[in-house]
Amino acid sequence: MTNPSLDAYQQVFGMAGLANRAGGYNGFGIQLQQQLQYDLSFYFNNVPPVKIMDQKTPSTADPSVVSELGSWDLVWGPALIEEKNEKGVPTGVADNALYVVKSNAVAFPGGPTLPTYVVAIAATNPSSLYDWETEDFSVAEVVNWTTYNPSNFAPSPYNGTDPYISKGTATGISILLGLISPNNAASPNTTLQQFLAGLNPDPGTAIVFCGHSLAGALSPTLALYLKENKDLNAFGVTLVYPTAGPTPGETAFANLFNSKFPPLPPGWQQQTGTYQSWNTMHWNDLDVVPHAWPVSELGKIATIYGQAPTFMTAGLLNALQKMAIDDSSKSGASYTRIQNQSLPGQLQHSSGSVSIKTPPETLQDYIFQLSVQHVGMYNGIPAAGSNPQVNGLILPQPLPKPAVKLVPGVTAVTELEMILKIIDQIIGWISSNYVLVEKENVTQNASADK
């Protein structure tokens, strides 16, 4: 068989993106899981059949995928969770998702060819208010890493010495470790830890954790937790390939991760591509998300695409920036990136048929630019109409996609629907925060008057 056209870094990044496919749908949890599993059957071998979609036997990956991604077997999952909102109502979207694949031979650039497992974690689901509020934006409180128990934890005051992670990161890891592969999936009725404990890999086998966006924070944190918990001792090489992630923790945590996960295993040779480093968070310098949560980086987000010319848009962006800085600063912990590599972004002036004004005249301009920088610029943007192809910072162009076929009860979500929902959420947060601030000001003024 010929070698795949993508190198190991690109293959792993592509698989992180596939975990996100569930984010493009609405439906109940069991339906969304079936949809994700059905979609993965286009990309991987041995995906158990989704009977409601008339599949009878385990899958064989589509040749168009194998030529780029190589030959991989699904060995665990996919598993996902649909959370409930504060009123106890199911969210109707996939809030977290996870799967594991294996290849018998992966050629690592500058290193050996090894049997390899990849643990792929889904990014923030733009349609999931739970993801945004409970995981991404839950940074005002921190959790002590030295006493962290994913099944039972609580925030604690920052002591300035121990490593700490954000409450949102702690919540995300707890959810991932609690996921159970469904009856109809690979390695059914097991958690990720149970699955790993049951493996007897050949000496030298590699395991790679990957994820984009929210999962760019969760993947290094999960790998570190499992490594310290001795769940990965059977593997000869453990690697992480996070992209576009917010910072999971503060300085001591970043230093701890960096000490446990050097950029290259001993004896491997450094490659020349800017995206070609293991255990390193790669990020587009025009992507807003990885600017969270160091205060110095958050101070750039309101004008990252230029100074908004309208009072309303500038005011909204400045308010959002102030909210983010306030939340980041509240615990006293100094959020710090793990070892990382920035990649040079390029402003885009359209997204499909939608024109994007730069600097942003409206919040829609800003969010569309953010979306393109956060997704398209990493994956590549195909030519459309008079707009030429844009090669991605990691993938030259997006992976092949299957024809859309929906599980009964599932509906697809368009990019415009996601953008409008994000805008609505941002305005809601700003309004809510403004009300809380005004209430606090009134209370303080009343106390001063007394």
Short mmCIF file of C-alpha atoms in Angstrom, two decimals:
data_model
loop_
_atom_site.label_atom_id
_atom_site.label_comp_id
_atom_site.label_asym_id
_atom_site.label_seq_id
_atom_site.Cartn_x
_atom_site.Cartn_y
_atom_site.Cartn_z
CA MET A 1 0.00 0.00 0.00
CA THR A 2 1.29 3.50 -0.85
CA ASN A 3 2.09 5.92 1.94
CA PRO A 4 -0.62 8.45 2.80
CA SER A 5 -0.11 11.95 1.44
CA LEU A 6 -0.43 13.53 4.91
CA ASP A 7 2.34 13.19 7.49
CA ALA A 8 1.71 11.94 11.03
CA TYR A 9 1.08 15.43 12.43
CA GLN A 10 -1.51 16.13 9.75
CA GLN A 11 -3.16 12.73 10.15
CA VAL A 12 -3.58 13.27 13.89
CA PHE A 13 -4.90 16.79 13.37
CA GLY A 14 -7.37 15.50 10.80
CA MET A 15 -8.66 12.93 13.26
CA ALA A 16 -9.17 15.63 15.89
CA GLY A 17 -11.35 17.42 13.36
CA LEU A 18 -13.41 14.29 12.74
CA ALA A 19 -14.33 14.14 16.43
CA ASN A 20 -16.03 17.50 15.86
CA ARG A 21 -18.47 16.20 13.25
CA ALA A 22 -21.12 15.64 15.92
CA GLY A 23 -21.11 19.40 16.48
CA GLY A 24 -22.73 19.94 13.11
CA TYR A 25 -26.01 18.32 14.11
CA ASN A 26 -29.00 18.70 16.41
CA GLY A 27 -30.81 15.73 17.95
CA PHE A 28 -31.04 13.57 21.04
CA GLY A 29 -27.88 12.00 22.48
CA ILE A 30 -28.42 8.47 21.13
CA GLN A 31 -29.20 9.85 17.67
CA LEU A 32 -26.13 12.10 17.67
CA GLN A 33 -23.92 9.18 18.71
CA GLN A 34 -25.28 7.08 15.85
CA GLN A 35 -24.73 9.97 13.43
CA LEU A 36 -21.12 10.41 14.52
CA GLN A 37 -20.48 6.67 14.26
CA TYR A 38 -22.07 6.58 10.82
CA ASP A 39 -19.92 9.51 9.66
CA LEU A 40 -16.75 7.87 11.01
CA SER A 41 -17.49 4.75 8.94
CA PHE A 42 -16.46 6.78 5.87
CA TYR A 43 -13.02 7.45 7.38
CA PHE A 44 -12.06 4.33 9.33
CA ASN A 45 -12.13 0.55 9.09
CA ASN A 46 -14.05 -1.72 11.44
CA VAL A 47 -16.56 0.88 12.59
CA PRO A 48 -19.48 -1.21 13.92
CA PRO A 49 -22.54 -0.97 11.66
CA VAL A 50 -25.24 1.58 12.43
CA LYS A 51 -28.26 -0.61 11.79
CA ILE A 52 -30.78 2.21 11.54
CA MET A 53 -28.75 3.43 8.55
CA ASP A 54 -28.97 -0.02 6.90
CA GLN A 55 -25.34 -0.88 7.58
CA LYS A 56 -24.90 -4.65 7.95
CA THR A 57 -21.16 -5.16 8.46
CA PRO A 58 -18.19 -3.26 9.92
CA SER A 59 -16.92 -0.48 7.70
CA THR A 60 -14.12 -0.24 5.17
CA ALA A 61 -12.66 3.26 4.90
CA ASP A 62 -13.29 5.12 1.66
CA PRO A 63 -10.23 4.97 -0.69
CA SER A 64 -10.21 8.76 -1.03
CA VAL A 65 -9.60 8.98 2.71
CA VAL A 66 -7.02 6.19 2.93
CA SER A 67 -4.87 7.90 0.29
CA GLU A 68 -4.60 10.97 2.54
CA LEU A 69 -5.08 9.73 6.10
CA GLY A 70 -3.78 6.18 5.88
CA SER A 71 -5.48 3.03 7.16
CA TRP A 72 -6.94 3.24 10.66
CA ASP A 73 -9.30 1.01 12.65
CA LEU A 74 -11.84 2.32 15.14
CA VAL A 75 -11.13 0.52 18.44
CA TRP A 76 -13.16 2.46 21.05
CA GLY A 77 -16.30 4.57 20.82
CA PRO A 78 -17.36 6.94 19.58
CA ALA A 79 -18.93 8.08 22.83
CA LEU A 80 -20.60 11.41 23.42
CA ILE A 81 -22.78 13.12 25.98
CA GLU A 82 -25.78 15.38 25.65
CA GLU A 83 -25.96 17.49 28.81
CA LYS A 84 -28.96 19.18 30.40
CA ASN A 85 -29.31 22.92 30.88
CA GLU A 86 -29.93 24.67 34.19
CA LYS A 87 -33.64 23.85 33.86
CA GLY A 88 -32.94 20.13 33.41
CA VAL A 89 -33.83 20.16 29.71
CA PRO A 90 -31.54 18.19 27.31
CA THR A 91 -29.41 20.53 25.20
CA GLY A 92 -30.20 18.73 21.92
CA VAL A 93 -26.53 18.84 20.87
CA ALA A 94 -23.35 16.83 21.47
CA ASP A 95 -21.58 18.56 24.35
CA ASN A 96 -18.47 16.33 24.48
CA ALA A 97 -17.29 13.46 22.26
CA LEU A 98 -14.37 11.03 22.13
CA TYR A 99 -13.12 8.08 20.09
CA VAL A 100 -9.94 5.99 19.68
CA VAL A 101 -8.40 4.57 16.50
CA LYS A 102 -5.35 2.40 15.81
CA SER A 103 -2.92 1.98 12.93
CA ASN A 104 -0.38 -0.84 12.73
CA ALA A 105 2.29 1.39 11.21
CA VAL A 106 2.63 5.17 11.42
CA ALA A 107 5.77 6.78 10.01
CA PHE A 108 6.69 9.57 12.43
CA PRO A 109 8.70 12.34 10.71
CA GLY A 110 12.21 12.32 12.16
CA GLY A 111 11.39 9.18 14.15
CA PRO A 112 10.53 5.49 13.74
CA THR A 113 7.51 3.76 12.26
CA LEU A 114 5.34 2.54 15.12
CA PRO A 115 1.98 0.93 15.84
CA THR A 116 -0.09 3.86 17.09
CA TYR A 117 -3.31 4.63 18.94
CA VAL A 118 -4.91 8.07 18.61
CA VAL A 119 -7.31 9.42 21.24
CA ALA A 120 -9.37 12.10 19.46
CA ILE A 121 -11.35 14.59 21.55
CA ALA A 122 -14.06 16.87 20.18
CA ALA A 123 -13.71 20.65 20.23
CA THR A 124 -16.18 23.17 21.57
CA ASN A 125 -19.55 22.62 19.96
CA PRO A 126 -20.54 26.15 18.83
CA SER A 127 -24.19 25.19 19.36
CA SER A 128 -23.56 24.06 22.95
CA LEU A 129 -24.16 26.76 25.53
CA TYR A 130 -23.05 24.13 28.09
CA ASP A 131 -19.59 23.87 26.44
CA TRP A 132 -19.20 27.63 26.40
CA GLU A 133 -20.34 28.37 29.94
CA THR A 134 -19.33 25.25 31.88
CA GLU A 135 -16.02 24.41 30.20
CA ASP A 136 -14.57 27.15 27.94
CA PHE A 137 -15.50 30.20 30.02
CA SER A 138 -15.37 28.69 33.52
CA VAL A 139 -11.98 30.14 34.47
CA ALA A 140 -12.77 32.44 37.40
CA GLU A 141 -12.27 29.50 39.79
CA VAL A 142 -9.36 27.05 39.83
CA VAL A 143 -8.78 23.47 40.98
CA ASN A 144 -5.58 22.24 42.66
CA TRP A 145 -3.98 19.69 40.33
CA THR A 146 -2.10 17.91 43.13
CA THR A 147 -5.37 16.84 44.78
CA TYR A 148 -7.56 16.68 41.66
CA ASN A 149 -9.93 13.72 41.54
CA PRO A 150 -12.03 13.81 38.34
CA SER A 151 -14.94 12.01 40.00
CA ASN A 152 -15.08 14.34 43.01
CA PHE A 153 -13.49 17.78 42.91
CA ALA A 154 -14.20 21.34 43.96
CA PRO A 155 -12.52 24.69 43.31
CA SER A 156 -10.15 25.97 45.97
CA PRO A 157 -8.30 29.24 46.63
CA TYR A 158 -5.10 29.61 44.65
CA ASN A 159 -2.10 29.13 46.97
CA GLY A 160 0.56 30.47 44.59
CA THR A 161 2.66 27.29 44.77
CA ASP A 162 0.88 24.19 43.49
CA PRO A 163 -0.15 23.64 39.85
CA TYR A 164 -3.77 24.61 39.17
CA ILE A 165 -6.19 24.13 36.29
CA SER A 166 -9.35 26.06 35.55
CA LYS A 167 -12.64 24.73 36.87
CA GLY A 168 -13.78 24.40 33.24
CA THR A 169 -10.80 22.19 32.36
CA ALA A 170 -11.40 20.07 35.46
CA THR A 171 -15.05 19.64 34.46
CA GLY A 172 -14.12 18.64 30.91
CA ILE A 173 -11.66 15.95 32.04
CA SER A 174 -14.25 14.59 34.48
CA ILE A 175 -16.79 14.29 31.66
CA LEU A 176 -14.35 12.59 29.26
CA LEU A 177 -13.26 10.01 31.83
CA GLY A 178 -16.91 9.27 32.58
CA LEU A 179 -17.89 8.56 28.97
CA ILE A 180 -18.82 4.93 28.24
CA SER A 181 -18.60 3.42 24.77
CA PRO A 182 -22.20 2.49 23.85
CA ASN A 183 -23.49 -1.02 23.15
CA ASN A 184 -23.43 -0.42 19.40
CA ALA A 185 -19.91 1.09 19.32
CA ALA A 186 -16.35 -0.28 19.44
CA SER A 187 -15.21 -1.82 22.77
CA PRO A 188 -18.73 -1.41 24.17
CA ASN A 189 -19.55 -0.74 27.81
CA THR A 190 -16.05 0.42 28.73
CA THR A 191 -14.63 3.76 29.78
CA LEU A 192 -11.43 5.05 28.19
CA GLN A 193 -9.41 3.99 31.25
CA GLN A 194 -10.93 0.50 31.22
CA PHE A 195 -10.17 0.19 27.52
CA LEU A 196 -6.54 1.25 28.02
CA ALA A 197 -6.14 -1.15 30.96
CA GLY A 198 -7.27 -4.05 28.75
CA LEU A 199 -4.67 -3.42 26.05
CA ASN A 200 -1.41 -5.34 25.74
CA PRO A 201 0.40 -3.26 23.12
CA ASP A 202 3.65 -4.25 21.49
CA PRO A 203 6.76 -2.63 23.02
CA GLY A 204 7.31 0.79 21.49
CA THR A 205 3.65 1.34 20.62
CA ALA A 206 2.73 5.03 20.56
CA ILE A 207 -0.39 6.72 21.86
CA VAL A 208 -1.29 10.25 20.75
CA PHE A 209 -3.89 12.57 22.29
CA CYS A 210 -5.29 15.28 20.06
CA GLY A 211 -7.94 17.95 20.02
CA HIS A 212 -8.81 21.38 18.63
CA SER A 213 -10.24 24.44 20.46
CA LEU A 214 -11.64 23.35 23.85
CA ALA A 215 -10.01 19.97 23.19
CA GLY A 216 -6.73 21.82 22.66
CA ALA A 217 -6.89 22.42 26.42
CA LEU A 218 -8.42 19.06 27.34
CA SER A 219 -6.06 16.81 25.33
CA PRO A 220 -2.80 17.78 27.09
CA THR A 221 -4.54 17.78 30.46
CA LEU A 222 -6.06 14.33 29.90
CA ALA A 223 -2.71 12.94 28.72
CA LEU A 224 -0.95 14.33 31.80
CA TYR A 225 -3.61 12.94 34.14
CA LEU A 226 -3.46 9.46 32.61
CA LYS A 227 0.35 9.52 32.58
CA GLU A 228 0.56 10.47 36.25
CA ASN A 229 -2.11 7.88 37.03
CA LYS A 230 0.08 5.22 35.34
CA ASP A 231 -2.65 4.39 32.80
CA LEU A 232 -0.15 4.81 29.94
CA ASN A 233 2.75 2.75 31.27
CA ALA A 234 2.26 0.04 28.64
CA PHE A 235 3.03 2.46 25.81
CA GLY A 236 6.55 3.15 24.66
CA VAL A 237 5.77 6.68 23.43
CA THR A 238 3.09 9.13 24.61
CA LEU A 239 2.49 12.26 22.54
CA VAL A 240 0.02 15.14 22.45
CA TYR A 241 -0.97 17.29 19.46
CA PRO A 242 -3.24 20.10 20.69
CA THR A 243 -4.31 22.95 18.41
CA ALA A 244 -6.08 26.30 18.87
CA GLY A 245 -6.59 25.68 22.57
CA PRO A 246 -7.18 28.08 25.44
CA THR A 247 -4.80 27.67 28.36
CA PRO A 248 -5.86 24.84 30.69
CA GLY A 249 -4.00 26.11 33.74
CA GLU A 250 -1.53 28.52 35.29
CA THR A 251 2.27 28.76 35.26
CA ALA A 252 3.11 25.83 37.55
CA PHE A 253 0.76 23.56 35.60
CA ALA A 254 2.31 24.62 32.27
CA ASN A 255 5.77 23.95 33.66
CA LEU A 256 4.67 20.53 34.92
CA PHE A 257 3.26 19.55 31.54
CA ASN A 258 6.37 20.80 29.72
CA SER A 259 8.62 18.76 32.01
CA LYS A 260 6.65 15.55 31.43
CA PHE A 261 6.15 16.03 27.68
CA PRO A 262 9.23 17.37 25.86
CA PRO A 263 8.70 18.47 22.24
CA LEU A 264 10.51 15.40 20.89
CA PRO A 265 11.12 11.88 22.25
CA PRO A 266 14.83 11.03 22.72
CA GLY A 267 16.60 10.39 19.44
CA TRP A 268 13.89 11.88 17.21
CA GLN A 269 14.91 14.67 14.82
CA GLN A 270 13.24 18.08 14.77
CA GLN A 271 11.34 18.83 11.55
CA THR A 272 11.26 22.11 9.65
CA GLY A 273 7.50 22.72 9.36
CA THR A 274 6.04 25.20 11.83
CA TYR A 275 3.24 22.70 12.60
CA GLN A 276 5.69 19.82 13.12
CA SER A 277 6.24 19.62 16.88
CA TRP A 278 4.76 17.14 19.34
CA ASN A 279 3.53 18.09 22.80
CA THR A 280 3.21 21.67 21.58
CA MET A 281 0.04 23.72 21.25
CA HIS A 282 -0.09 25.09 17.70
CA TRP A 283 -2.18 28.19 17.18
CA ASN A 284 -3.07 30.69 14.48
CA ASP A 285 -2.02 34.16 15.65
CA LEU A 286 -5.30 35.60 14.26
CA ASP A 287 -7.44 33.06 16.13
CA VAL A 288 -9.19 34.58 19.15
CA VAL A 289 -9.65 31.31 21.08
CA PRO A 290 -5.98 30.54 21.89
CA HIS A 291 -5.57 34.11 23.15
CA ALA A 292 -7.48 32.92 26.22
CA TRP A 293 -6.62 32.99 29.08
CA PRO A 294 -3.34 34.93 29.67
CA VAL A 295 -4.34 38.51 30.53
CA SER A 296 -1.68 39.98 28.21
CA GLU A 297 -3.14 38.03 25.28
CA LEU A 298 -6.77 38.76 26.15
CA GLY A 299 -5.94 42.45 25.87
CA LYS A 300 -5.56 41.98 22.10
CA ILE A 301 -8.88 40.35 21.22
CA ALA A 302 -11.09 43.44 20.80
CA THR A 303 -8.88 44.80 18.01
CA ILE A 304 -7.31 41.60 16.67
CA TYR A 305 -9.02 42.22 13.30
CA GLY A 306 -8.56 45.98 13.45
CA GLN A 307 -10.34 48.74 15.37
CA ALA A 308 -14.09 48.44 14.80
CA PRO A 309 -15.27 51.71 13.17
CA THR A 310 -18.74 51.70 14.71
CA PHE A 311 -19.47 52.66 18.30
CA MET A 312 -21.81 49.73 18.90
CA THR A 313 -19.42 47.02 17.63
CA ALA A 314 -16.39 48.53 19.39
CA GLY A 315 -18.38 48.75 22.61
CA LEU A 316 -19.49 45.12 22.43
CA LEU A 317 -15.98 43.87 21.70
CA ASN A 318 -14.43 45.97 24.46
CA ALA A 319 -17.07 44.70 26.90
CA LEU A 320 -16.37 41.10 25.89
CA GLN A 321 -12.63 41.67 26.31
CA LYS A 322 -13.12 43.22 29.75
CA MET A 323 -15.35 40.33 30.86
CA ALA A 324 -12.71 37.83 29.76
CA ILE A 325 -9.89 39.68 31.55
CA ASP A 326 -11.96 40.01 34.72
CA ASP A 327 -12.76 36.29 34.76
CA SER A 328 -9.16 35.31 34.03
CA SER A 329 -7.86 37.51 36.85
CA LYS A 330 -10.42 36.64 39.50
CA SER A 331 -8.69 33.61 41.06
CA GLY A 332 -5.27 35.23 41.28
CA ALA A 333 -3.72 32.46 39.18
CA SER A 334 -1.73 33.58 36.14
CA TYR A 335 -2.96 31.54 33.18
CA THR A 336 0.01 30.43 31.08
CA ARG A 337 0.24 28.52 27.80
CA ILE A 338 1.97 25.17 27.68
CA GLN A 339 4.87 25.06 25.23
CA ASN A 340 3.45 26.39 21.99
CA GLN A 341 4.08 27.46 18.43
CA SER A 342 2.24 30.31 16.72
CA LEU A 343 1.31 30.01 13.06
CA PRO A 344 0.87 33.03 10.74
CA GLY A 345 -2.79 33.74 10.07
CA GLN A 346 -4.16 35.64 7.07
CA LEU A 347 -7.26 37.84 7.22
CA GLN A 348 -10.10 36.60 5.02
CA HIS A 349 -12.71 38.78 3.35
CA SER A 350 -15.43 36.21 2.79
CA SER A 351 -16.81 32.99 4.21
CA GLY A 352 -18.59 31.10 1.47
CA SER A 353 -21.03 33.59 -0.01
CA VAL A 354 -20.87 35.90 3.02
CA SER A 355 -18.73 39.03 2.79
CA ILE A 356 -16.56 39.83 5.84
CA LYS A 357 -15.61 43.47 6.39
CA THR A 358 -12.20 44.19 7.91
CA PRO A 359 -11.97 45.93 10.33
CA PRO A 360 -15.29 44.46 11.53
CA GLU A 361 -18.20 46.87 11.12
CA THR A 362 -20.61 44.53 12.93
CA LEU A 363 -20.37 41.74 15.48
CA GLN A 364 -21.29 39.39 12.63
CA ASP A 365 -18.15 40.47 10.72
CA TYR A 366 -16.05 39.75 13.82
CA ILE A 367 -17.59 36.32 14.50
CA PHE A 368 -17.38 35.22 10.86
CA GLN A 369 -13.70 36.22 10.78
CA LEU A 370 -13.17 34.41 14.09
CA SER A 371 -14.84 31.29 12.70
CA VAL A 372 -12.69 31.28 9.56
CA GLN A 373 -9.50 31.82 11.57
CA HIS A 374 -10.46 29.19 14.16
CA VAL A 375 -11.38 26.46 11.70
CA GLY A 376 -10.78 27.21 8.02
CA MET A 377 -7.26 28.57 8.34
CA TYR A 378 -6.04 25.37 10.00
CA ASN A 379 -7.85 23.00 7.59
CA GLY A 380 -7.53 24.92 4.34
CA ILE A 381 -10.27 26.77 2.47
CA PRO A 382 -11.41 25.41 -0.91
CA ALA A 383 -11.82 27.75 -3.88
CA ALA A 384 -15.33 29.16 -4.18
CA GLY A 385 -16.54 31.33 -7.05
CA SER A 386 -13.95 34.05 -7.63
CA ASN A 387 -12.24 33.30 -4.31
CA PRO A 388 -9.04 31.26 -4.76
CA GLN A 389 -8.08 28.25 -2.67
CA VAL A 390 -6.30 29.04 0.61
CA ASN A 391 -3.94 26.38 1.91
CA GLY A 392 -4.31 25.66 5.61
CA LEU A 393 -1.73 26.13 8.32
CA ILE A 394 -1.74 22.38 9.05
CA LEU A 395 -3.80 20.63 6.35
CA PRO A 396 -3.40 21.82 2.75
CA GLN A 397 -7.15 21.34 2.19
CA PRO A 398 -10.00 19.75 4.17
CA LEU A 399 -10.31 15.97 4.28
CA PRO A 400 -12.79 14.37 1.85
CA LYS A 401 -16.38 14.41 3.11
CA PRO A 402 -19.09 11.76 2.74
CA ALA A 403 -22.43 12.49 1.15
CA VAL A 404 -24.80 13.86 3.79
CA LYS A 405 -27.13 11.18 5.11
CA LEU A 406 -28.89 11.84 8.39
CA VAL A 407 -29.94 9.45 11.13
CA PRO A 408 -33.73 9.75 11.65
CA GLY A 409 -34.38 12.56 14.13
CA VAL A 410 -31.10 14.37 13.41
CA THR A 411 -30.95 17.73 11.63
CA ALA A 412 -27.87 19.42 10.19
CA VAL A 413 -26.79 22.85 11.47
CA THR A 414 -25.57 25.43 8.95
CA GLU A 415 -22.59 27.69 9.58
CA LEU A 416 -24.86 30.75 9.51
CA GLU A 417 -27.12 29.22 12.18
CA MET A 418 -24.07 28.58 14.37
CA ILE A 419 -22.76 32.13 13.87
CA LEU A 420 -26.11 33.71 14.76
CA LYS A 421 -26.36 31.54 17.88
CA ILE A 422 -22.85 32.55 18.96
CA ILE A 423 -23.71 36.23 18.46
CA ASP A 424 -26.90 35.82 20.50
CA GLN A 425 -24.93 34.10 23.30
CA ILE A 426 -22.26 36.81 23.38
CA ILE A 427 -24.82 39.62 23.56
CA GLY A 428 -26.63 37.68 26.29
CA TRP A 429 -23.45 37.29 28.35
CA ILE A 430 -22.54 40.94 27.99
CA SER A 431 -26.04 42.04 28.97
CA SER A 432 -26.09 39.66 31.93
CA ASN A 433 -22.67 40.78 33.09
CA TYR A 434 -23.69 44.45 32.75
CA VAL A 435 -26.73 43.85 34.96
CA LEU A 436 -24.60 42.08 37.58
CA VAL A 437 -22.03 44.90 37.55
CA GLU A 438 -24.74 47.54 37.91
CA LYS A 439 -26.27 45.65 40.84
CA GLU A 440 -22.86 45.47 42.51
CA ASN A 441 -22.31 49.19 41.91
CA VAL A 442 -25.69 50.01 43.45
CA THR A 443 -24.87 47.87 46.48
CA GLN A 444 -21.47 49.51 46.90
CA ASN A 445 -22.94 53.01 46.49
CA ALA A 446 -25.63 52.24 49.07
CA SER A 447 -23.00 51.02 51.52
CA ALA A 448 -20.94 54.15 50.92
CA ASP A 449 -24.00 56.37 51.52
CA LYS A 450 -24.68 54.60 54.82
#
